[in-house]
PDB file of C-alpha atoms and ligand atoms in Angstrom:
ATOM      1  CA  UNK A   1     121.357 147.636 127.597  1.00  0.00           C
ATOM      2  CA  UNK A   2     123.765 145.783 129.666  1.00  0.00           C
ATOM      3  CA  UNK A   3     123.539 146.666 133.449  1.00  0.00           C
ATOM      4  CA  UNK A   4     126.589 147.691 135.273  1.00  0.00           C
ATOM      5  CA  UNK A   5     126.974 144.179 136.987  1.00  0.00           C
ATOM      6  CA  UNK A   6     127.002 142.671 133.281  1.00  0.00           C
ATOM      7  CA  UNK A   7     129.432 144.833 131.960  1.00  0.00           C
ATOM      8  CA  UNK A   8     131.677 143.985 134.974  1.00  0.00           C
ATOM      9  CA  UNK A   9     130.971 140.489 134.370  1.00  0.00           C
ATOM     10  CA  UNK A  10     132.083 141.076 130.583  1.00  0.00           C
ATOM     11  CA  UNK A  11     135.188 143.037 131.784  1.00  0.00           C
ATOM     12  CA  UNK A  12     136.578 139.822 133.808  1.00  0.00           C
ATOM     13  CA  UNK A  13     135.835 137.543 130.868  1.00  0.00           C
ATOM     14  CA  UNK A  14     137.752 140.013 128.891  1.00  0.00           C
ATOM     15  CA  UNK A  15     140.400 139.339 131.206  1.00  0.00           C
ATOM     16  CA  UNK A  16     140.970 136.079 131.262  1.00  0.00           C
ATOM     17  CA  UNK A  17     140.778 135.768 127.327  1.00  0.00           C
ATOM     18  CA  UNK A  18     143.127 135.043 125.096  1.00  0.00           C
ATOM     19  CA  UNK A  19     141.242 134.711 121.721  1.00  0.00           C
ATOM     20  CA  UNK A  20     138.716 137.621 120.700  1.00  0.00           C
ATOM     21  CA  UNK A  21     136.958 137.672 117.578  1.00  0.00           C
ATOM     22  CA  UNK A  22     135.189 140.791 116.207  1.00  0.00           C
ATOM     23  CA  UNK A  23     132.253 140.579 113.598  1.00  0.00           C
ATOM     24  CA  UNK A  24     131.638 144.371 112.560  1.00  0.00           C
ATOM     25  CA  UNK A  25     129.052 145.736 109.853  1.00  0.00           C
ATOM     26  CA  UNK A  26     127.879 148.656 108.250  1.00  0.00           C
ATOM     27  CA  UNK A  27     127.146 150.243 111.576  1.00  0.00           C
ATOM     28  CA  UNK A  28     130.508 150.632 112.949  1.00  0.00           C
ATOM     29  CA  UNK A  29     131.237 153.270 110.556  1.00  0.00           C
ATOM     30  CA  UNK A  30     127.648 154.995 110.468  1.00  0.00           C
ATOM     31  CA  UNK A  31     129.069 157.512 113.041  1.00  0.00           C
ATOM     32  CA  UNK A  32     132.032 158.523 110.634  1.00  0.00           C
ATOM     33  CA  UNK A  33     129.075 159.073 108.634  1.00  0.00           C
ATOM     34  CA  UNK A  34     129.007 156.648 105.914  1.00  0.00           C
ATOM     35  CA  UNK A  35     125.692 155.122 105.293  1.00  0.00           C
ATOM     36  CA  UNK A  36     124.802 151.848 106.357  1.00  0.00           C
ATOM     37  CA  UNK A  37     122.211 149.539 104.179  1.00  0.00           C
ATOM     38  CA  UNK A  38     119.441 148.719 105.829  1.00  0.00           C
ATOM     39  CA  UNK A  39     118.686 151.612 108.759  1.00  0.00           C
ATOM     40  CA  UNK A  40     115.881 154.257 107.057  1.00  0.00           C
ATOM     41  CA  UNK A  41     118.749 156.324 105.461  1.00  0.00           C
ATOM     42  CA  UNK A  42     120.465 153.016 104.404  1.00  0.00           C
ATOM     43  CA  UNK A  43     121.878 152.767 100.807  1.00  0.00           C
ATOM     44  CA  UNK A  44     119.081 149.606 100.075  1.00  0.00           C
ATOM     45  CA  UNK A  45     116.525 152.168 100.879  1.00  0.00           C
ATOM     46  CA  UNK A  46     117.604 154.356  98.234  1.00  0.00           C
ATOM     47  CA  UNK A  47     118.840 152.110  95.056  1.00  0.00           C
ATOM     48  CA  UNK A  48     118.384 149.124  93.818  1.00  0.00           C
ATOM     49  CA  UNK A  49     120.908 146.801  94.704  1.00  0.00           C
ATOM     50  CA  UNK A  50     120.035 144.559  91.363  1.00  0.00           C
ATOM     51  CA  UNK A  51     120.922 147.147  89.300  1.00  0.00           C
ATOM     52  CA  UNK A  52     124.262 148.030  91.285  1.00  0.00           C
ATOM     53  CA  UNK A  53     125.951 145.205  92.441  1.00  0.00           C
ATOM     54  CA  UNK A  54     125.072 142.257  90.646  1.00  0.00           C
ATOM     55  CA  UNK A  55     127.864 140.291  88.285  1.00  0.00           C
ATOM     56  CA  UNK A  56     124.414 141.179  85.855  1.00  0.00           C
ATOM     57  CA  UNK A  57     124.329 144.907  86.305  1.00  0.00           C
ATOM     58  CA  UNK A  58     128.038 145.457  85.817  1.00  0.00           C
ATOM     59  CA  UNK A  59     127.909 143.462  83.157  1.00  0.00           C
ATOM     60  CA  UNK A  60     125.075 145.590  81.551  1.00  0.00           C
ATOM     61  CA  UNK A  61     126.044 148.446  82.382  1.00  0.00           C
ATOM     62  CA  UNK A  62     129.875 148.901  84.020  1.00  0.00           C
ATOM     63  CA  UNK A  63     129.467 152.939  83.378  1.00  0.00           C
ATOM     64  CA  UNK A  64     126.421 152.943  85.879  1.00  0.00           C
ATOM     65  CA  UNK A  65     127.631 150.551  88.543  1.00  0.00           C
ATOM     66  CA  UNK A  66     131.319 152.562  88.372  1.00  0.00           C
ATOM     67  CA  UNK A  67     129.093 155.954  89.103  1.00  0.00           C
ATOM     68  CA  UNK A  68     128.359 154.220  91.600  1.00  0.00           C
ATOM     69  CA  UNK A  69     130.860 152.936  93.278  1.00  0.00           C
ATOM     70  CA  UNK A  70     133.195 156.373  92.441  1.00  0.00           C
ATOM     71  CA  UNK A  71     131.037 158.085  94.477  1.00  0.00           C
ATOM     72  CA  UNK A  72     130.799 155.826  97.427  1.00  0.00           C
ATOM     73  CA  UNK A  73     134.575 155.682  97.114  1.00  0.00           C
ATOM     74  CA  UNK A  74     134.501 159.701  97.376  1.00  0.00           C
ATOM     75  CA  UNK A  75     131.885 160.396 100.573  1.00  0.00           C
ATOM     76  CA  UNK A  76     134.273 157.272 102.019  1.00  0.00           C
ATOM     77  CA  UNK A  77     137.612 159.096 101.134  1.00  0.00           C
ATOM     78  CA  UNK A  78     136.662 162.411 103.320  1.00  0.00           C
ATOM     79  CA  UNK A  79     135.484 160.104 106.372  1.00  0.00           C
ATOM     80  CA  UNK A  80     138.070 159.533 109.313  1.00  0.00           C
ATOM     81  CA  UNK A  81     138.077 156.330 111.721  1.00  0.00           C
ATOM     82  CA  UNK A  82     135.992 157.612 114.829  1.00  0.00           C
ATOM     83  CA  UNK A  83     135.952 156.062 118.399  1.00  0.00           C
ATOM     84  CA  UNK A  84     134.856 152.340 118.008  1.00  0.00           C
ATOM     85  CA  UNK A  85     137.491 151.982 115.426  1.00  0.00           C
ATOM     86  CA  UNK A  86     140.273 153.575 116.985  1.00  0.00           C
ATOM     87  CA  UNK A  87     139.457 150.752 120.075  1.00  0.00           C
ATOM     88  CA  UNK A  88     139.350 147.814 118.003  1.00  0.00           C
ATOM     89  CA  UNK A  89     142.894 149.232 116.584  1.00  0.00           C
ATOM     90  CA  UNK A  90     143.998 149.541 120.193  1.00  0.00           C
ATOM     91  CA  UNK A  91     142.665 146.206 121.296  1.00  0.00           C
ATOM     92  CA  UNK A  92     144.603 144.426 118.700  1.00  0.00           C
ATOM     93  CA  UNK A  93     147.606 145.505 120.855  1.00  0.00           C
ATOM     94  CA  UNK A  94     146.657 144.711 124.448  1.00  0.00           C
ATOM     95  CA  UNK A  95     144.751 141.300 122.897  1.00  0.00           C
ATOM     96  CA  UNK A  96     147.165 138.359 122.736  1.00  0.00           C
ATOM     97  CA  UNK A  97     145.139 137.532 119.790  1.00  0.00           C
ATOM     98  CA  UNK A  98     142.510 139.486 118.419  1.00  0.00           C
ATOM     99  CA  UNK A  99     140.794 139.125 115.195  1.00  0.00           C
ATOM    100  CA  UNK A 100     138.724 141.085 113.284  1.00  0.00           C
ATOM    101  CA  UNK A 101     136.498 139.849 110.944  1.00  0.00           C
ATOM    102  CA  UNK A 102     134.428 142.898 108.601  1.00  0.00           C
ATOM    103  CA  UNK A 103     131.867 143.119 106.061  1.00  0.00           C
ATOM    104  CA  UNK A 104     132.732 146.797 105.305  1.00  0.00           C
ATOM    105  CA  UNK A 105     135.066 147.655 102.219  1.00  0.00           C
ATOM    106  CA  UNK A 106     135.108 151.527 103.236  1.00  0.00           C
ATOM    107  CA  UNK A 107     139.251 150.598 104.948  1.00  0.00           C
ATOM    108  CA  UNK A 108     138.342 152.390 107.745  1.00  0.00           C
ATOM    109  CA  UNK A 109     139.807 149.975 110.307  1.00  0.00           C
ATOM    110  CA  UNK A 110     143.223 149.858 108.474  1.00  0.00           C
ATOM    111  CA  UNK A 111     143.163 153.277 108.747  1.00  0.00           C
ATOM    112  CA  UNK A 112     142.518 153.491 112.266  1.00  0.00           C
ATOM    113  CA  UNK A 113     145.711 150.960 112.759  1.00  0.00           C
ATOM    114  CA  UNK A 114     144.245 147.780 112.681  1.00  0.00           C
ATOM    115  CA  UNK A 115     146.316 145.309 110.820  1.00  0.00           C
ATOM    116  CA  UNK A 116     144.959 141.979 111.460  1.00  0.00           C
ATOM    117  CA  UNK A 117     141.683 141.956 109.374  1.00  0.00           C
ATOM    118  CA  UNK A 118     139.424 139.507 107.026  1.00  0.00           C
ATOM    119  CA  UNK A 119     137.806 141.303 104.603  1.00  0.00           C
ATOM    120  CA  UNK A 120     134.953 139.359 103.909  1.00  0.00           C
ATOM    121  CA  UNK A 121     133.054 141.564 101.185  1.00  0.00           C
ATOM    122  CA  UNK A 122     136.579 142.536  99.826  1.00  0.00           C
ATOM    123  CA  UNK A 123     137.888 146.646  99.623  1.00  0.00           C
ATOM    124  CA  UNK A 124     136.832 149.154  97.952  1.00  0.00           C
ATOM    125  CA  UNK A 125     140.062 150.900  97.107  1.00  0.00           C
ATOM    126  CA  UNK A 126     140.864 147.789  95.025  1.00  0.00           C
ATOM    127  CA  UNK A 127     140.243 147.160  91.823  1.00  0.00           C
ATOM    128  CA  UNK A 128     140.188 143.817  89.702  1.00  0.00           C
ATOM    129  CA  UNK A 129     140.999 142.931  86.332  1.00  0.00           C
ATOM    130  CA  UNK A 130     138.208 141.395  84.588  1.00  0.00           C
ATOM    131  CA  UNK A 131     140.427 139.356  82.165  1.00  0.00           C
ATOM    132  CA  UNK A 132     143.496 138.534  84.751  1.00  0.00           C
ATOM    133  CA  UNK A 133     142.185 138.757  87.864  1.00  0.00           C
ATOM    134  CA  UNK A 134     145.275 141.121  88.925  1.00  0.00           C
ATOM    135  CA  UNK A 135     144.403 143.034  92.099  1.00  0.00           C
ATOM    136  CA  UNK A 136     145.513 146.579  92.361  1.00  0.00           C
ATOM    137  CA  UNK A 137     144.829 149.117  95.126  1.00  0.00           C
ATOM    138  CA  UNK A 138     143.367 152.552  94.094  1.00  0.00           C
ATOM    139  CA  UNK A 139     142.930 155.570  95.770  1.00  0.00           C
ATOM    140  CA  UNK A 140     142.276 157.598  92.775  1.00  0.00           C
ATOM    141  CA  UNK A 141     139.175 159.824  93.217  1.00  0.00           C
ATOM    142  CA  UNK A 142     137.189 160.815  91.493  1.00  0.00           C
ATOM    143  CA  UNK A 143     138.675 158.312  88.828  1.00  0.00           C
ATOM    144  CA  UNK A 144     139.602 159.622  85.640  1.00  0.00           C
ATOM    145  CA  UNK A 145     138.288 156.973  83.185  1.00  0.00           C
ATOM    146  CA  UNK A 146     134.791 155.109  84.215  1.00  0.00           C
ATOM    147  CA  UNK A 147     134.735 152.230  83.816  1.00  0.00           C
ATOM    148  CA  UNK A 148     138.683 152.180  84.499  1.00  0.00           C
ATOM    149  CA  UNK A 149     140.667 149.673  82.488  1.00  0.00           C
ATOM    150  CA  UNK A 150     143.327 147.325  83.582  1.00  0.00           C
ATOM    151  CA  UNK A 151     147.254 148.937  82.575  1.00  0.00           C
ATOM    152  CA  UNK A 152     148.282 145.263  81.780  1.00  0.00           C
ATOM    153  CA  UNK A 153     146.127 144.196  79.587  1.00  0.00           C
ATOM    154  CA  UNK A 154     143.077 147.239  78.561  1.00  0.00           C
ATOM    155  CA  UNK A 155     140.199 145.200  79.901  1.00  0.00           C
ATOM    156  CA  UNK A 156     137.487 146.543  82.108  1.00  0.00           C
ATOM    157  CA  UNK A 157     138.526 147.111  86.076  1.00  0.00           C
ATOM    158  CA  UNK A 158     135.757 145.891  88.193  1.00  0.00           C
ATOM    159  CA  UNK A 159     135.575 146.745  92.388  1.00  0.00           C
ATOM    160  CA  UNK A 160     137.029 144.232  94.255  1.00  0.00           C
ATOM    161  CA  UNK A 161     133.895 143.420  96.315  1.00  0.00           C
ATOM    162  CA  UNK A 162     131.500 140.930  96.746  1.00  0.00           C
ATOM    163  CA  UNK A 163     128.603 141.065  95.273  1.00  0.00           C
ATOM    164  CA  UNK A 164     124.873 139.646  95.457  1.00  0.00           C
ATOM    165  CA  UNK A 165     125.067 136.082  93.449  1.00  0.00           C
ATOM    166  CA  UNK A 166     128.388 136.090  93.858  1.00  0.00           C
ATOM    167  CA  UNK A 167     130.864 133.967  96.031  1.00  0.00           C
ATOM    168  CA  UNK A 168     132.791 135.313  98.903  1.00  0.00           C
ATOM    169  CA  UNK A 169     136.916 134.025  98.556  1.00  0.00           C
ATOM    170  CA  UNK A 170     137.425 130.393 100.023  1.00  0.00           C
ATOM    171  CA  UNK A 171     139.874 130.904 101.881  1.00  0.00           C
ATOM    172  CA  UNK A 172     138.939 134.125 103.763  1.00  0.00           C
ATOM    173  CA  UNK A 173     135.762 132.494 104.779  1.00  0.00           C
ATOM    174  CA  UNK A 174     137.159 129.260 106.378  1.00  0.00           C
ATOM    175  CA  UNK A 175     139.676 131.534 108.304  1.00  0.00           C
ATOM    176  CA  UNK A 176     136.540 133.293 109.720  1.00  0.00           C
ATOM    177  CA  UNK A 177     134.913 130.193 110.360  1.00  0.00           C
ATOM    178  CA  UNK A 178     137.928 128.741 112.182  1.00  0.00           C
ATOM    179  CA  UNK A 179     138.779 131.947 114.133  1.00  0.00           C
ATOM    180  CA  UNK A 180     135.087 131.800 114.994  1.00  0.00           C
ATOM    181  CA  UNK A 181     135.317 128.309 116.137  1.00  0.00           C
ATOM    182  CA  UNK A 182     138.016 129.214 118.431  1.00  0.00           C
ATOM    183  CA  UNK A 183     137.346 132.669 119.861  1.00  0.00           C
ATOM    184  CA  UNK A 184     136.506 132.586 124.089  1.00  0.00           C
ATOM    185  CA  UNK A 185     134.841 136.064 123.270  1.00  0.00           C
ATOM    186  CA  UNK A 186     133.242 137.608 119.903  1.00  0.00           C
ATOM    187  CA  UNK A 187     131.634 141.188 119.436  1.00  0.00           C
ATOM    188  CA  UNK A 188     129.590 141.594 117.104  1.00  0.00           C
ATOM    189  CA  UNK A 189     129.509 145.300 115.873  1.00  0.00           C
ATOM    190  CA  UNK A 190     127.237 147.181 114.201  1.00  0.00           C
ATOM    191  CA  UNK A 191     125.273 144.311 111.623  1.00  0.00           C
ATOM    192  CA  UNK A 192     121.838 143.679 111.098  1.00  0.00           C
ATOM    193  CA  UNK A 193     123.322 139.779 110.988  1.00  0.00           C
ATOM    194  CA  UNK A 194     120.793 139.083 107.904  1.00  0.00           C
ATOM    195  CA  UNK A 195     123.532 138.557 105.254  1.00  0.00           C
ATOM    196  CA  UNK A 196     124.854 134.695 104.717  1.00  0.00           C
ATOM    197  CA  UNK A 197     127.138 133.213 105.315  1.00  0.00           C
ATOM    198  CA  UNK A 198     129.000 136.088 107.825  1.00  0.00           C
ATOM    199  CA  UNK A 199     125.591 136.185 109.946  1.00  0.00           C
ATOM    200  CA  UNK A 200     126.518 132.386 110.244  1.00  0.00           C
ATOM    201  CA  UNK A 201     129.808 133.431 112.314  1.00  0.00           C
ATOM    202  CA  UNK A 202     128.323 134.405 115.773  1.00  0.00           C
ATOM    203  CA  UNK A 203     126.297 131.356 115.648  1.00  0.00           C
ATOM    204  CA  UNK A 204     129.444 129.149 114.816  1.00  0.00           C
ATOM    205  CA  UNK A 205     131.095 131.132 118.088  1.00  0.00           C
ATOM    206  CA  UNK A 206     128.660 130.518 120.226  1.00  0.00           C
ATOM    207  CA  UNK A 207     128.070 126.384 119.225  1.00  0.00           C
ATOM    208  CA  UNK A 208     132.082 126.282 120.093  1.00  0.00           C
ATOM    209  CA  UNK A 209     131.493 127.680 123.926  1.00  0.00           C
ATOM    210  CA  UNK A 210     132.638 131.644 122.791  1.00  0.00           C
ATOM    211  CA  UNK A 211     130.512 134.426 124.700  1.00  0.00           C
ATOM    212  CA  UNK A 212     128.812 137.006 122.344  1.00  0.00           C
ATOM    213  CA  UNK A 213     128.867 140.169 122.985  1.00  0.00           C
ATOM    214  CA  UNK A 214     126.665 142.615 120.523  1.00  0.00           C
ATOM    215  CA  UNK A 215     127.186 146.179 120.135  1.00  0.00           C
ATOM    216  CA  UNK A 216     123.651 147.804 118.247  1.00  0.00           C
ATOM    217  CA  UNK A 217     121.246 150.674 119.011  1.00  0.00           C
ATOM    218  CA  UNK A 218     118.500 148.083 117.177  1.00  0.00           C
ATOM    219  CA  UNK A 219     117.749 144.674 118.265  1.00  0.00           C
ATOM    220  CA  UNK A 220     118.809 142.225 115.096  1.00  0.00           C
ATOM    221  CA  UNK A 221     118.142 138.378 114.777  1.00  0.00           C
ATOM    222  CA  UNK A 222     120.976 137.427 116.129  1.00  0.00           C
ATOM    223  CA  UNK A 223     119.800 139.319 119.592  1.00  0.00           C
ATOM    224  CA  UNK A 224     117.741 135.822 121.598  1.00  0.00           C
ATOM    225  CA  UNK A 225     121.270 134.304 121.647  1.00  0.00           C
ATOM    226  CA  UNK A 226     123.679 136.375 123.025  1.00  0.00           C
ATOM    227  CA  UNK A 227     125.280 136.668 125.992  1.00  0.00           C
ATOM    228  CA  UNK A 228     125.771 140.585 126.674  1.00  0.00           C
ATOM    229  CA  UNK A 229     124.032 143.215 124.660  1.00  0.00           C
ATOM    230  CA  UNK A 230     124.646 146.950 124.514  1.00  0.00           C
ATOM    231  CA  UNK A 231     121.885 148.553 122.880  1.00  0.00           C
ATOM    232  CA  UNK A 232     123.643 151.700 121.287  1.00  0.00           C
ATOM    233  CA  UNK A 233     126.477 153.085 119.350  1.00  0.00           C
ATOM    234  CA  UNK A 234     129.823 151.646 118.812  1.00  0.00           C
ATOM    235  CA  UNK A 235     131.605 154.756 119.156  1.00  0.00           C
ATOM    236  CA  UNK A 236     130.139 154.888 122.424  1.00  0.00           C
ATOM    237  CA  UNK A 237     129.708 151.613 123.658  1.00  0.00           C
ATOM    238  CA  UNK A 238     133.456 150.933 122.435  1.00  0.00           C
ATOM    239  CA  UNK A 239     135.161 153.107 124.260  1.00  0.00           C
ATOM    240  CA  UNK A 240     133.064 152.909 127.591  1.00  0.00           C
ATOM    241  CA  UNK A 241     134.214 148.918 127.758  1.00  0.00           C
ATOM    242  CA  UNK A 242     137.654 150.132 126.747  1.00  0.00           C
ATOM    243  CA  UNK A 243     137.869 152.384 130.055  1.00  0.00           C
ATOM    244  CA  UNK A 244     136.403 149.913 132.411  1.00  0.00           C
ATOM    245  CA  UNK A 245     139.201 147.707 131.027  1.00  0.00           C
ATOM    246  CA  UNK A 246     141.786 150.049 131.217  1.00  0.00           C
ATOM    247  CA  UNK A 247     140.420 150.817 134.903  1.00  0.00           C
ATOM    248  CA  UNK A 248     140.566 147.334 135.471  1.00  0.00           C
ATOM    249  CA  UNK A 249     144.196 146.740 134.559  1.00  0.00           C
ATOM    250  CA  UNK A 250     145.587 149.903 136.724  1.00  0.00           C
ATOM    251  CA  UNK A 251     143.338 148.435 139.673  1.00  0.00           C
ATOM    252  CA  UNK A 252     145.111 145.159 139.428  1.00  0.00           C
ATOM    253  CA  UNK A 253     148.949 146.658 138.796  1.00  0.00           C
ATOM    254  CA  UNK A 254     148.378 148.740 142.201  1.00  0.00           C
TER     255      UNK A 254
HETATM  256  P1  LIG B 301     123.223 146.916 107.571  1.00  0.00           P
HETATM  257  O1  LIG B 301     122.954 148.243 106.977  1.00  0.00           O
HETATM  258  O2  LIG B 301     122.384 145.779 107.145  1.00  0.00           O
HETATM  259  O3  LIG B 301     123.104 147.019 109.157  1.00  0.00           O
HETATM  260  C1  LIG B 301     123.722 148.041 109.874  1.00  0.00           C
HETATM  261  C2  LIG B 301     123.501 147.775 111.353  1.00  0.00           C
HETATM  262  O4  LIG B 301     124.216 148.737 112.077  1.00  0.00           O
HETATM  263  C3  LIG B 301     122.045 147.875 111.795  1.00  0.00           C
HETATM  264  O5  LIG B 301     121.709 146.742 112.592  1.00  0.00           O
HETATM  265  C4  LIG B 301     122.010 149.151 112.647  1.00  0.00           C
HETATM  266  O6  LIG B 301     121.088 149.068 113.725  1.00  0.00           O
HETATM  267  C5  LIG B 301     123.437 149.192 113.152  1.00  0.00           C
HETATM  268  N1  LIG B 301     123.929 150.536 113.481  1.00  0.00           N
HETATM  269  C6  LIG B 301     123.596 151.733 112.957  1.00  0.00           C
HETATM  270  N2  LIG B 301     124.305 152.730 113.514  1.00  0.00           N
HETATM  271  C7  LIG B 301     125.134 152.134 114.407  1.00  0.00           C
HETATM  272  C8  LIG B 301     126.131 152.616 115.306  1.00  0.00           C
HETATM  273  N3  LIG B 301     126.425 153.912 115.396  1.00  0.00           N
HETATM  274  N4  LIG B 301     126.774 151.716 116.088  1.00  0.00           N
HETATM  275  C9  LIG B 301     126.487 150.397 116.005  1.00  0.00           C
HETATM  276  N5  LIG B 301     125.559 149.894 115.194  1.00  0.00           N
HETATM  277  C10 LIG B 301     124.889 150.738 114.397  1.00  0.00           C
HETATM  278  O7  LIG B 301     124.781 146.615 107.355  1.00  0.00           O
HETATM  279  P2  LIG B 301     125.539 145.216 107.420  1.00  0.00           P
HETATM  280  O8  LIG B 301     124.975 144.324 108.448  1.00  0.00           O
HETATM  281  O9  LIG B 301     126.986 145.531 107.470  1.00  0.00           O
HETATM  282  O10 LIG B 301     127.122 143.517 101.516  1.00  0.00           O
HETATM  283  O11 LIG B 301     125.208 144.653 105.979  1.00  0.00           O
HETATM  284  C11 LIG B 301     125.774 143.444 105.572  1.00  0.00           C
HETATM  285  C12 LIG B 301     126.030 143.479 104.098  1.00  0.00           C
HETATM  286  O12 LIG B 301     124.836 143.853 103.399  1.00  0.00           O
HETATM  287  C13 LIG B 301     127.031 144.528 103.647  1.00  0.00           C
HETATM  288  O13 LIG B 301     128.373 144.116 103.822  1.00  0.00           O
HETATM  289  C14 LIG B 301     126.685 144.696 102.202  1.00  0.00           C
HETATM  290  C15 LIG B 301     125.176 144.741 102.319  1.00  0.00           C
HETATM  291  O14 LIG B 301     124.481 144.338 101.191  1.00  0.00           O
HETATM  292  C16 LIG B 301     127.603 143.603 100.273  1.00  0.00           C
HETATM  293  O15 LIG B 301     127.659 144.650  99.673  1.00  0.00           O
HETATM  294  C17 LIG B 301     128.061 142.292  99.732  1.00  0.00           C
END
């Protein structure tokens, strides 16, 4: 955990930055109480994720992977936005430039007020048409018709997400690379950092000069490299740097 001498060191790099970049995961949402993968309640410890999200699966069996997914997409629908995303929504405001970069599909930081966010894994209230490609956002649940089919064109809706064997878009990635690349500061929220190519970014960060900052109650791979670590929960952690900063900023304006 970082001592109080760290975290006032962290608070007057905060203040001279301009460019922040934010990596979160699975984790930053466990305490709105959706379930992470990997921790020993994780999803992975529970199904297989071969036979869920996999090009393969869905195309053996949409019906299944659509259960699936329609009830992720209803736990996620009754979950609210709690502390560490309501900072990172605030933070976008007092940042010159902050970006966040996510793995989660669950929305929760757009609903929180975020507005400048990479998707990586893509969103779970979209759906995408397996013929046309067309996007459409869906809120629908539980959904009517598994698997749902597209209004244009009657072919099979798939989730817009990534998933294992598949590629993540082109052009989302090299923006996350690039705001990596440039960031002066990047926290890195609640990931296990296993999962290629976003457990790449921190590491991109860092090579560029950027200090990195991770927020987990469990020490993860990335942990020998960082610069500050706060060894608990983002809806704590977040909002305990958030008041040392605001303290910081009335200090200074008196
Ligand atoms: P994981 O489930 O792998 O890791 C969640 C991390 O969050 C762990 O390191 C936990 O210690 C940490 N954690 C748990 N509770 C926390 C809390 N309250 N505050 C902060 N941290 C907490 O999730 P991800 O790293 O997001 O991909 O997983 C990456 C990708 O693997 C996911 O996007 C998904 C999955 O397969 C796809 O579906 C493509």
């Amino acid at each position: 955990m970082a001592t109080k001498l760290e975290t006032e060191t962290l608070i007057e790099v905060l203040r001279d930055a301009d460019r922040i970049a934010v990596l979160t995961g699975a984790g930053i949402s466990a305490e709105s109480g959706i379930p992470t993968f990997r921790d020993k309640n994780g999803l992975w410890k529970k199904f297989r994720p071969e036979e869920l999200a996999t090009p393969t699966a869905f195309n053996q069996n949409p019906r299944l992977v659509w259960e699936w997914y329609d009830w992720r997409r209803g736990i996620i629908a009754q979950k609210e936005p709690n502390p560490g995303h309501k900072v990172l929504a605030r933070w976008e405001k007092i940042f010159p430039a902050l970006s966040l970069i996510t793995q989660n599909i669950d929305g929760l930081h757009q609903k929180a007020g975020s507005r400048n966010i990479l998707e990586l894994h893509g969103n779970i209230w979209k759906l995408r048409c397996t013929k046309e490609g067309t996007i459409t956002e869906n809120y629908e649940t539980p959904l009517k018709d598994i698997p749902p089919l597209c209004s244009g064109c009657g072919a099979i809706l798939r989730p817009h997400v990534v998933w294992f064997g598949e590629s993540l878009s082109s052009t989302i990635l090299q923006k996350a690379f690039l705001l990596s690349s440039q960031c002066e500061v990047m926290f890195v929220v609640g990931t296990s950092a296993v999962v290629q190519p976003a457990a790449s970014l921190p590491f991109e960060a860092s090579e560029a000069g950027a200090k990195i900052v991770e927020i987990n109650p469990d020490p993860t791979p990335l942990s020998p490299y960082i610069d500050f670590s706060f060894r608990g929960k983002a809806g704590e952690i977040l909002p305990l740097i958030d008041k040392d900063l605001k303290r910081k900023s009335t200090a200074q304006k008196e």
